[in-house]
Amino acid sequence: DTEVTQTPKHLVMGMTNKKSLKCEQHMGHRAMYWYKQKAKKPPELMFVYSYEKLSINESVPSRFSPECPNSSLLNLHLHALQPEDSALYLCASSQAGTGYTEAFFGQGTRLTVV
Amino acid sequence: GQQLNQSPQSMFIQEGEDVSMNCTSSSIFNTWLWYKQDPGEGPVLLIALYKAGELTSNGRLTAQFGITRKDSFLNISASIPSDVGIYFCAGQYFRGGSEKLVFGKGTKLTVNP
């Protein structure tokens, strides 16, 4: 099973709302990633968790707050977003500790901020 | 930071033709990955390459990890309409106790029946 499951698939939220994106994998991977992808652009790295600890934050605004409650789950909490934050948000996972590993992606959450 | 130069940016081909795309970088990567992405979906892993010089096939797809660890190519033979999509290369490395995966800008493939 190489499945990474993201929910919801679509999300529309107002600029004053608080919402969360969820990601789950059961491959035993200990590295999990959040990416943001705008139309016709490649995915851009936002956060990396390694062994449930935040290891990389690519200078992401604080209105995006990641959380890794356990080795299978990754959340992205959203608060006070701007319309320019509308994008496809992708979760990925891989083995950790080597850099010699496959990374698998979920199908993404299409976020629209109104 | 690490950057990947992927080319061509787009390709328009006839069904049955072969396709080649490549990625280069000034940085060394541990792993090269090739993905295909359909509109509104997440990238799907096609091929993973781990060793310099490695040549790997997956059906009609063939990819190679450059000997310098700074480049990779992907070939698609006998293209079919369902090959349409955006193909991304990605390089993975390990730095500061964490994995990082960076992407090329993508090659948009159009296949005319």
PDB file of N, CA, C and O in Angstrom, chain A residues 12-58:
ATOM      1  N   VAL A  12     -13.471  25.445   0.735  1.00  0.00           N
ATOM      2  CA  VAL A  12     -13.663  26.877   0.523  1.00  0.00           C
ATOM      3  C   VAL A  12     -13.780  27.510   1.902  1.00  0.00           C
ATOM      4  O   VAL A  12     -14.573  27.067   2.729  1.00  0.00           O
ATOM      5  N   MET A  13     -12.989  28.534   2.155  1.00  0.00           N
ATOM      6  CA  MET A  13     -13.027  29.174   3.466  1.00  0.00           C
ATOM      7  C   MET A  13     -12.910  30.675   3.343  1.00  0.00           C
ATOM      8  O   MET A  13     -12.265  31.192   2.403  1.00  0.00           O
ATOM      9  N   GLY A  14     -13.518  31.365   4.296  1.00  0.00           N
ATOM     10  CA  GLY A  14     -13.412  32.804   4.356  1.00  0.00           C
ATOM     11  C   GLY A  14     -12.135  33.219   5.057  1.00  0.00           C
ATOM     12  O   GLY A  14     -11.472  32.405   5.714  1.00  0.00           O
ATOM     13  N   MET A  15     -11.791  34.469   4.912  1.00  0.00           N
ATOM     14  CA  MET A  15     -10.525  34.953   5.458  1.00  0.00           C
ATOM     15  C   MET A  15     -10.502  34.966   6.976  1.00  0.00           C
ATOM     16  O   MET A  15      -9.435  35.038   7.587  1.00  0.00           O
ATOM     17  N   THR A  16     -11.679  34.886   7.616  1.00  0.00           N
ATOM     18  CA  THR A  16     -11.699  34.874   9.082  1.00  0.00           C
ATOM     19  C   THR A  16     -11.883  33.468   9.649  1.00  0.00           C
ATOM     20  O   THR A  16     -11.907  33.284  10.863  1.00  0.00           O
ATOM     21  N   ASN A  17     -12.007  32.491   8.782  1.00  0.00           N
ATOM     22  CA  ASN A  17     -12.254  31.116   9.237  1.00  0.00           C
ATOM     23  C   ASN A  17     -10.990  30.455   9.773  1.00  0.00           C
ATOM     24  O   ASN A  17      -9.864  30.853   9.444  1.00  0.00           O
ATOM     25  N   LYS A  18     -11.216  29.401  10.554  1.00  0.00           N
ATOM     26  CA  LYS A  18     -10.147  28.464  10.924  1.00  0.00           C
ATOM     27  C   LYS A  18     -10.533  27.092  10.400  1.00  0.00           C
ATOM     28  O   LYS A  18     -11.642  26.626  10.663  1.00  0.00           O
ATOM     29  N   LYS A  19      -9.627  26.473   9.685  1.00  0.00           N
ATOM     30  CA  LYS A  19      -9.874  25.142   9.141  1.00  0.00           C
ATOM     31  C   LYS A  19      -8.586  24.323   9.253  1.00  0.00           C
ATOM     32  O   LYS A  19      -7.501  24.875   9.480  1.00  0.00           O
ATOM     33  N   SER A  20      -8.724  23.011   9.039  1.00  0.00           N
ATOM     34  CA  SER A  20      -7.552  22.141   9.067  1.00  0.00           C
ATOM     35  C   SER A  20      -7.568  21.184   7.885  1.00  0.00           C
ATOM     36  O   SER A  20      -8.625  20.673   7.508  1.00  0.00           O
ATOM     37  N   LEU A  21      -6.395  20.941   7.344  1.00  0.00           N
ATOM     38  CA  LEU A  21      -6.198  19.905   6.332  1.00  0.00           C
ATOM     39  C   LEU A  21      -5.571  18.697   7.022  1.00  0.00           C
ATOM     40  O   LEU A  21      -4.726  18.851   7.908  1.00  0.00           O
ATOM     41  N   LYS A  22      -5.995  17.512   6.572  1.00  0.00           N
ATOM     42  CA  LYS A  22      -5.503  16.294   7.203  1.00  0.00           C
ATOM     43  C   LYS A  22      -4.836  15.383   6.194  1.00  0.00           C
ATOM     44  O   LYS A  22      -5.228  15.336   5.022  1.00  0.00           O
ATOM     45  N   CYS A  23      -3.851  14.650   6.665  1.00  0.00           N
ATOM     46  CA  CYS A  23      -3.087  13.732   5.829  1.00  0.00           C
ATOM     47  C   CYS A  23      -2.784  12.481   6.649  1.00  0.00           C
ATOM     48  O   CYS A  23      -2.427  12.585   7.828  1.00  0.00           O
ATOM     49  N   GLU A  24      -2.906  11.317   6.025  1.00  0.00           N
ATOM     50  CA  GLU A  24      -2.669  10.059   6.738  1.00  0.00           C
ATOM     51  C   GLU A  24      -1.937   9.087   5.821  1.00  0.00           C
ATOM     52  O   GLU A  24      -2.245   8.985   4.638  1.00  0.00           O
ATOM     53  N   GLN A  25      -0.966   8.379   6.381  1.00  0.00           N
ATOM     54  CA  GLN A  25      -0.276   7.316   5.640  1.00  0.00           C
ATOM     55  C   GLN A  25       0.001   6.162   6.592  1.00  0.00           C
ATOM     56  O   GLN A  25       0.201   6.381   7.788  1.00  0.00           O
ATOM     57  N   HIS A  26       0.004   4.944   6.037  1.00  0.00           N
ATOM     58  CA  HIS A  26       0.243   3.749   6.841  1.00  0.00           C
ATOM     59  C   HIS A  26       1.356   2.913   6.226  1.00  0.00           C
ATOM     60  O   HIS A  26       1.290   1.673   6.222  1.00  0.00           O
ATOM     61  N   MET A  27       2.358   3.612   5.689  1.00  0.00           N
ATOM     62  CA  MET A  27       3.501   2.923   5.094  1.00  0.00           C
ATOM     63  C   MET A  27       4.676   2.845   6.063  1.00  0.00           C
ATOM     64  O   MET A  27       5.758   2.393   5.684  1.00  0.00           O
ATOM     65  N   GLY A  28       4.480   3.336   7.278  1.00  0.00           N
ATOM     66  CA  GLY A  28       5.586   3.341   8.236  1.00  0.00           C
ATOM     67  C   GLY A  28       6.614   4.419   7.961  1.00  0.00           C
ATOM     68  O   GLY A  28       7.717   4.375   8.506  1.00  0.00           O
ATOM     69  N   HIS A  29       6.246   5.370   7.125  1.00  0.00           N
ATOM     70  CA  HIS A  29       7.168   6.458   6.809  1.00  0.00           C
ATOM     71  C   HIS A  29       7.281   7.419   7.990  1.00  0.00           C
ATOM     72  O   HIS A  29       6.292   7.767   8.621  1.00  0.00           O
ATOM     73  N   ARG A  30       8.500   7.888   8.250  1.00  0.00           N
ATOM     74  CA  ARG A  30       8.706   8.786   9.386  1.00  0.00           C
ATOM     75  C   ARG A  30       9.058  10.199   8.930  1.00  0.00           C
ATOM     76  O   ARG A  30       9.404  11.051   9.745  1.00  0.00           O
ATOM     77  N   ALA A  31       9.013  10.466   7.622  1.00  0.00           N
ATOM     78  CA  ALA A  31       9.160  11.825   7.101  1.00  0.00           C
ATOM     79  C   ALA A  31       7.859  12.178   6.385  1.00  0.00           C
ATOM     80  O   ALA A  31       7.372  11.415   5.551  1.00  0.00           O
ATOM     81  N   MET A  32       7.306  13.330   6.730  1.00  0.00           N
ATOM     82  CA  MET A  32       6.070  13.783   6.093  1.00  0.00           C
ATOM     83  C   MET A  32       6.226  15.253   5.732  1.00  0.00           C
ATOM     84  O   MET A  32       6.897  16.011   6.432  1.00  0.00           O
ATOM     85  N   TYR A  33       5.612  15.610   4.613  1.00  0.00           N
ATOM     86  CA  TYR A  33       5.836  16.911   3.995  1.00  0.00           C
ATOM     87  C   TYR A  33       4.512  17.608   3.666  1.00  0.00           C
ATOM     88  O   TYR A  33       3.534  16.936   3.309  1.00  0.00           O
ATOM     89  N   TRP A  34       4.532  18.912   3.734  1.00  0.00           N
ATOM     90  CA  TRP A  34       3.461  19.730   3.144  1.00  0.00           C
ATOM     91  C   TRP A  34       4.056  20.559   2.008  1.00  0.00           C
ATOM     92  O   TRP A  34       5.102  21.204   2.183  1.00  0.00           O
ATOM     93  N   TYR A  35       3.348  20.526   0.865  1.00  0.00           N
ATOM     94  CA  TYR A  35       3.709  21.329  -0.288  1.00  0.00           C
ATOM     95  C   TYR A  35       2.519  22.188  -0.686  1.00  0.00           C
ATOM     96  O   TYR A  35       1.364  21.808  -0.513  1.00  0.00           O
ATOM     97  N   LYS A  36       2.822  23.335  -1.280  1.00  0.00           N
ATOM     98  CA  LYS A  36       1.817  24.214  -1.864  1.00  0.00           C
ATOM     99  C   LYS A  36       2.079  24.280  -3.361  1.00  0.00           C
ATOM    100  O   LYS A  36       3.231  24.427  -3.794  1.00  0.00           O
ATOM    101  N   GLN A  37       1.005  24.137  -4.154  1.00  0.00           N
ATOM    102  CA  GLN A  37       1.187  24.185  -5.598  1.00  0.00           C
ATOM    103  C   GLN A  37       0.177  25.149  -6.219  1.00  0.00           C
ATOM    104  O   GLN A  37      -1.039  24.936  -6.123  1.00  0.00           O
ATOM    105  N   LYS A  38       0.682  26.178  -6.859  1.00  0.00           N
ATOM    106  CA  LYS A  38      -0.141  27.094  -7.617  1.00  0.00           C
ATOM    107  C   LYS A  38      -0.267  26.557  -9.046  1.00  0.00           C
ATOM    108  O   LYS A  38       0.534  25.738  -9.503  1.00  0.00           O
ATOM    109  N   ALA A  39      -1.279  27.067  -9.747  1.00  0.00           N
ATOM    110  CA  ALA A  39      -1.566  26.582 -11.097  1.00  0.00           C
ATOM    111  C   ALA A  39      -0.346  26.742 -12.012  1.00  0.00           C
ATOM    112  O   ALA A  39       0.307  27.791 -12.011  1.00  0.00           O
ATOM    113  N   LYS A  40      -0.052  25.698 -12.756  1.00  0.00           N
ATOM    114  CA  LYS A  40       1.018  25.682 -13.750  1.00  0.00           C
ATOM    115  C   LYS A  40       2.406  25.877 -13.142  1.00  0.00           C
ATOM    116  O   LYS A  40       3.344  26.292 -13.829  1.00  0.00           O
ATOM    117  N   LYS A  41       2.536  25.594 -11.854  1.00  0.00           N
ATOM    118  CA  LYS A  41       3.821  25.690 -11.163  1.00  0.00           C
ATOM    119  C   LYS A  41       4.154  24.357 -10.511  1.00  0.00           C
ATOM    120  O   LYS A  41       3.265  23.537 -10.274  1.00  0.00           O
ATOM    121  N   PRO A  42       5.430  24.130 -10.200  1.00  0.00           N
ATOM    122  CA  PRO A  42       5.769  22.904  -9.471  1.00  0.00           C
ATOM    123  C   PRO A  42       5.397  23.041  -7.996  1.00  0.00           C
ATOM    124  O   PRO A  42       5.200  24.149  -7.507  1.00  0.00           O
ATOM    125  N   PRO A  43       5.297  21.912  -7.290  1.00  0.00           N
ATOM    126  CA  PRO A  43       5.063  21.983  -5.843  1.00  0.00           C
ATOM    127  C   PRO A  43       6.210  22.705  -5.135  1.00  0.00           C
ATOM    128  O   PRO A  43       7.374  22.514  -5.467  1.00  0.00           O
ATOM    129  N   GLU A  44       5.835  23.528  -4.156  1.00  0.00           N
ATOM    130  CA  GLU A  44       6.823  24.249  -3.356  1.00  0.00           C
ATOM    131  C   GLU A  44       6.768  23.728  -1.922  1.00  0.00           C
ATOM    132  O   GLU A  44       5.701  23.676  -1.308  1.00  0.00           O
ATOM    133  N   LEU A  45       7.938  23.385  -1.407  1.00  0.00           N
ATOM    134  CA  LEU A  45       8.011  22.826  -0.064  1.00  0.00           C
ATOM    135  C   LEU A  45       7.633  23.872   0.980  1.00  0.00           C
ATOM    136  O   LEU A  45       8.096  25.015   0.930  1.00  0.00           O
ATOM    137  N   MET A  46       6.779  23.438   1.938  1.00  0.00           N
ATOM    138  CA  MET A  46       6.415  24.317   3.057  1.00  0.00           C
ATOM    139  C   MET A  46       7.059  23.822   4.350  1.00  0.00           C
ATOM    140  O   MET A  46       7.764  24.555   5.023  1.00  0.00           O
ATOM    141  N   PHE A  47       6.771  22.579   4.701  1.00  0.00           N
ATOM    142  CA  PHE A  47       7.230  22.014   5.980  1.00  0.00           C
ATOM    143  C   PHE A  47       7.674  20.563   5.768  1.00  0.00           C
ATOM    144  O   PHE A  47       7.146  19.866   4.919  1.00  0.00           O
ATOM    145  N   VAL A  48       8.636  20.151   6.604  1.00  0.00           N
ATOM    146  CA  VAL A  48       9.029  18.751   6.686  1.00  0.00           C
ATOM    147  C   VAL A  48       9.021  18.344   8.148  1.00  0.00           C
ATOM    148  O   VAL A  48       9.581  19.039   8.998  1.00  0.00           O
ATOM    149  N   TYR A  49       8.382  17.204   8.420  1.00  0.00           N
ATOM    150  CA  TYR A  49       8.461  16.571   9.734  1.00  0.00           C
ATOM    151  C   TYR A  49       9.299  15.311   9.592  1.00  0.00           C
ATOM    152  O   TYR A  49       9.082  14.499   8.694  1.00  0.00           O
ATOM    153  N   SER A  50      10.251  15.155  10.502  1.00  0.00           N
ATOM    154  CA  SER A  50      11.078  13.968  10.528  1.00  0.00           C
ATOM    155  C   SER A  50      10.982  13.369  11.922  1.00  0.00           C
ATOM    156  O   SER A  50      11.306  14.045  12.905  1.00  0.00           O
ATOM    157  N   TYR A  51      10.513  12.125  12.009  1.00  0.00           N
ATOM    158  CA  TYR A  51      10.279  11.482  13.297  1.00  0.00           C
ATOM    159  C   TYR A  51       9.400  12.352  14.191  1.00  0.00           C
ATOM    160  O   TYR A  51       9.701  12.578  15.364  1.00  0.00           O
ATOM    161  N   GLU A  52       8.334  12.863  13.608  1.00  0.00           N
ATOM    162  CA  GLU A  52       7.293  13.638  14.289  1.00  0.00           C
ATOM    163  C   GLU A  52       7.783  14.976  14.825  1.00  0.00           C
ATOM    164  O   GLU A  52       7.075  15.646  15.591  1.00  0.00           O
ATOM    165  N   LYS A  53       8.955  15.394  14.405  1.00  0.00           N
ATOM    166  CA  LYS A  53       9.460  16.703  14.814  1.00  0.00           C
ATOM    167  C   LYS A  53       9.602  17.593  13.581  1.00  0.00           C
ATOM    168  O   LYS A  53      10.082  17.138  12.532  1.00  0.00           O
ATOM    169  N   LEU A  54       9.211  18.853  13.735  1.00  0.00           N
ATOM    170  CA  LEU A  54       9.345  19.790  12.627  1.00  0.00           C
ATOM    171  C   LEU A  54      10.824  20.030  12.360  1.00  0.00           C
ATOM    172  O   LEU A  54      11.548  20.515  13.223  1.00  0.00           O
ATOM    173  N   SER A  55      11.266  19.680  11.161  1.00  0.00           N
ATOM    174  CA  SER A  55      12.683  19.823  10.840  1.00  0.00           C
ATOM    175  C   SER A  55      12.947  20.922   9.816  1.00  0.00           C
ATOM    176  O   SER A  55      14.041  21.474   9.766  1.00  0.00           O
ATOM    177  N   ILE A  56      11.963  21.207   8.995  1.00  0.00           N
ATOM    178  CA  ILE A  56      12.129  22.271   8.003  1.00  0.00           C
ATOM    179  C   ILE A  56      10.863  23.113   7.953  1.00  0.00           C
ATOM    180  O   ILE A  56       9.759  22.583   7.850  1.00  0.00           O
ATOM    181  N   ASN A  57      11.035  24.422   8.037  1.00  0.00           N
ATOM    182  CA  ASN A  57       9.965  25.391   7.802  1.00  0.00           C
ATOM    183  C   ASN A  57      10.537  26.369   6.782  1.00  0.00           C
ATOM    184  O   ASN A  57      11.447  27.129   7.102  1.00  0.00           O
ATOM    185  N   GLU A  58       9.993  26.328   5.582  1.00  0.00           N
ATOM    186  CA  GLU A  58      10.534  27.148   4.503  1.00  0.00           C
ATOM    187  C   GLU A  58       9.982  28.576   4.575  1.00  0.00           C
ATOM    188  O   GLU A  58       9.365  29.062   3.619  1.00  0.00           O
TER     189      GLU A  58
END
